[in-house]
Amino acid sequence: LDNVDQISENLQKNVTALESTYSDKEAVQKIDELFTQLRDIRTEMVEDARKNKNDAALEVFNGEYNTVVEELQNLLVSVGDNASKEAHDQYTVTRVISLVCLILMIAIGVVSVTVSSRIAAIMVKILMSPIKEIQAATASLKEGNLDVDITYEADDELGSLASDFRESCTVLHEIVTDA
């Protein structure tokens, strides 16, 4: 009988946990009511058994107690089935959300790579323009043309190089003209 009390307490704790997690509150309330009903019937059976009224206890067990147990069992099976369905539905939703997140991350990655590539191409174009101009001026100077026109001006290394090259060409032009 002591084990029955312990089992009853554990079942009551499970019902309490079910109240906070299961969506069908009516079913949980019905389970709680049936457990309460079973506890009352069990108490009556135990009292009859302690008073050696075994026939009365057996009659209660075979009658009202078994009826309530069967109803409770059917309800618990139904709750189990519904909980399994809800868990499956939640799992499906979670899988869909994770798939959408994966697709979104891939899309963001593709956009990031595309934008980065375009920015890199623009930077290369910006950097190559003055280098090509200085390269063309060098080729012109190599052919003997001292009137080299370098239009690039900036406050960076390439701007400094272009300015120095312009000044060098001017100095060379003056030296050759004076000679």
Coordinates of C-alpha atoms in Angstrom, one line a residue:
L1 CA 0.0 0.0 0.0
D2 CA 2.9 2.3 0.7
N3 CA 4.1 1.8 -2.9
V4 CA 0.6 2.7 -4.2
D5 CA 0.9 6.0 -2.3
Q6 CA 4.3 6.7 -3.8
I7 CA 3.1 5.8 -7.3
S8 CA 0.1 8.1 -6.8
E9 CA 2.3 11.0 -5.8
N10 CA 4.5 10.5 -8.8
L11 CA 1.5 10.4 -11.1
Q12 CA 0.2 13.6 -9.5
K13 CA 3.6 15.2 -10.2
N14 CA 3.4 14.1 -13.8
V15 CA -0.1 15.6 -14.1
T16 CA 1.3 18.8 -12.8
A17 CA 4.1 18.8 -15.4
L18 CA 1.5 17.9 -18.0
E19 CA -0.5 21.0 -17.1
S20 CA 2.3 23.3 -17.9
T21 CA 3.3 21.6 -21.2
Y22 CA 0.3 20.0 -22.9
S23 CA -2.0 22.2 -25.0
D24 CA -5.3 20.5 -24.3
K25 CA -6.1 21.9 -20.8
E26 CA -9.5 20.2 -20.7
A27 CA -7.9 16.8 -21.1
V28 CA -5.4 17.6 -18.4
Q29 CA -8.1 18.7 -16.1
K30 CA -10.1 15.5 -16.8
I31 CA -7.0 13.5 -16.0
D32 CA -6.6 15.3 -12.7
E33 CA -10.2 14.7 -11.9
L34 CA -9.9 11.0 -12.7
F35 CA -6.7 10.7 -10.6
T36 CA -8.6 12.4 -7.7
Q37 CA -11.5 10.1 -8.2
L38 CA -9.1 7.1 -8.2
R39 CA -7.4 8.3 -5.1
D40 CA -10.8 8.5 -3.3
I41 CA -11.9 5.1 -4.5
R42 CA -8.5 3.6 -3.6
T43 CA -8.8 5.1 -0.1
E44 CA -12.2 3.5 0.2
M45 CA -10.8 0.1 -0.9
V46 CA -7.8 0.4 1.4
E47 CA -10.1 1.1 4.4
D48 CA -12.3 -1.8 3.4
A49 CA -9.2 -4.1 3.1
R50 CA -7.9 -2.9 6.5
K51 CA -11.3 -3.7 8.1
N52 CA -11.1 -7.2 6.5
K53 CA -14.0 -6.3 4.2
N54 CA -12.2 -7.9 1.3
D55 CA -15.4 -8.7 -0.7
A56 CA -16.5 -5.1 -0.5
A57 CA -12.9 -3.9 -1.5
L58 CA -12.9 -6.4 -4.4
E59 CA -16.3 -5.3 -5.5
V60 CA -15.2 -1.6 -5.6
F61 CA -12.0 -2.7 -7.4
N62 CA -13.8 -4.7 -10.1
G63 CA -16.5 -2.1 -10.5
E64 CA -16.0 1.6 -10.0
Y65 CA -12.2 1.5 -9.8
N66 CA -11.7 -0.5 -13.0
T67 CA -14.2 1.7 -14.9
V68 CA -12.3 4.9 -13.8
V69 CA -8.9 3.2 -14.6
E70 CA -10.1 2.3 -18.1
E71 CA -11.4 5.8 -18.7
L72 CA -8.2 7.2 -17.5
Q73 CA -6.2 4.8 -19.6
N74 CA -8.1 5.7 -22.7
L75 CA -7.7 9.4 -22.0
L76 CA -3.9 9.0 -21.4
V77 CA -3.6 7.1 -24.7
S78 CA -5.4 9.9 -26.4
V79 CA -3.2 12.5 -24.7
G80 CA -0.1 10.4 -25.7
D81 CA -1.3 10.3 -29.3
N82 CA -2.0 14.0 -29.4
A83 CA 1.3 14.8 -27.7
S84 CA 3.1 12.7 -30.3
K85 CA 1.3 14.5 -33.1
E86 CA 2.1 17.9 -31.5
A87 CA 5.7 16.9 -31.1
H88 CA 5.9 15.8 -34.8
D89 CA 4.2 19.0 -35.9
Q90 CA 6.7 21.1 -33.8
Y91 CA 9.6 19.0 -35.2
T92 CA 8.3 19.7 -38.8
V93 CA 8.0 23.4 -38.1
T94 CA 11.5 23.4 -36.6
R95 CA 12.9 21.6 -39.6
V96 CA 11.2 24.1 -41.9
I97 CA 12.6 27.0 -39.9
S98 CA 16.1 25.6 -39.9
L99 CA 15.9 25.0 -43.7
V100 CA 14.7 28.6 -44.2
C101 CA 17.6 29.8 -42.0
L102 CA 20.1 27.8 -44.0
I103 CA 18.8 29.1 -47.3
L104 CA 18.9 32.7 -45.8
M105 CA 22.5 32.2 -44.7
I106 CA 23.5 30.9 -48.1
A107 CA 21.7 33.8 -49.8
I108 CA 23.5 36.3 -47.4
G109 CA 26.8 34.5 -48.2
V110 CA 26.2 34.8 -51.9
V111 CA 25.2 38.5 -51.7
S112 CA 28.3 39.2 -49.5
V113 CA 30.6 37.5 -51.9
T114 CA 29.0 39.3 -54.9
V115 CA 29.2 42.7 -53.1
S116 CA 32.8 42.1 -52.0
S117 CA 33.8 41.1 -55.5
R118 CA 32.3 44.2 -56.9
I119 CA 33.9 46.4 -54.3
A120 CA 37.3 44.7 -55.0
A121 CA 36.8 45.3 -58.8
I122 CA 36.0 49.0 -58.2
M123 CA 39.1 49.3 -55.9
V124 CA 41.3 47.6 -58.5
K125 CA 40.0 50.0 -61.2
I126 CA 40.6 53.0 -58.9
L127 CA 44.1 51.8 -58.2
M128 CA 45.0 50.8 -61.7
S129 CA 44.0 54.0 -63.3
P130 CA 46.9 56.1 -62.0
I131 CA 49.3 53.2 -62.4
K132 CA 48.3 52.9 -66.1
E133 CA 48.7 56.7 -66.5
I134 CA 52.2 56.6 -65.0
Q135 CA 53.0 53.6 -67.0
A136 CA 51.9 55.3 -70.3
A137 CA 54.0 58.4 -69.3
T138 CA 57.0 56.1 -68.7
A139 CA 56.6 54.5 -72.1
S140 CA 56.3 58.0 -73.7
L141 CA 59.4 59.2 -71.9
K142 CA 61.2 56.0 -73.0
E143 CA 60.4 57.0 -76.7
G144 CA 62.0 60.4 -76.1
N145 CA 59.0 62.5 -75.5
L146 CA 59.8 64.8 -72.6
D147 CA 56.4 66.6 -72.6
V148 CA 54.7 63.9 -70.5
D149 CA 51.3 64.7 -69.2
I150 CA 50.3 63.1 -65.9
T151 CA 46.9 64.4 -64.7
Y152 CA 46.6 62.2 -61.6
E153 CA 46.8 64.1 -58.3
A154 CA 46.0 62.8 -54.9
D155 CA 47.4 62.9 -51.3
D156 CA 48.5 59.3 -51.4
E157 CA 51.5 57.3 -52.5
L158 CA 50.5 57.1 -56.1
G159 CA 49.8 60.9 -56.1
S160 CA 53.3 61.5 -54.7
L161 CA 54.8 59.2 -57.3
A162 CA 52.9 61.0 -60.1
S163 CA 54.0 64.4 -58.8
D164 CA 57.6 63.3 -58.5
F165 CA 57.5 61.8 -62.0
R166 CA 56.0 65.1 -63.4
E167 CA 58.7 67.1 -61.7
S168 CA 61.4 64.7 -63.0
C169 CA 60.1 65.0 -66.6
T170 CA 60.0 68.8 -66.2
V171 CA 63.6 68.9 -64.9
L172 CA 64.7 66.6 -67.7
H173 CA 62.9 68.8 -70.3
E174 CA 64.7 71.9 -68.9
I175 CA 68.1 70.2 -69.0
V176 CA 67.6 69.0 -72.6
T177 CA 66.3 72.3 -73.7
D178 CA 69.1 74.3 -72.1
A179 CA 71.8 72.1 -73.6

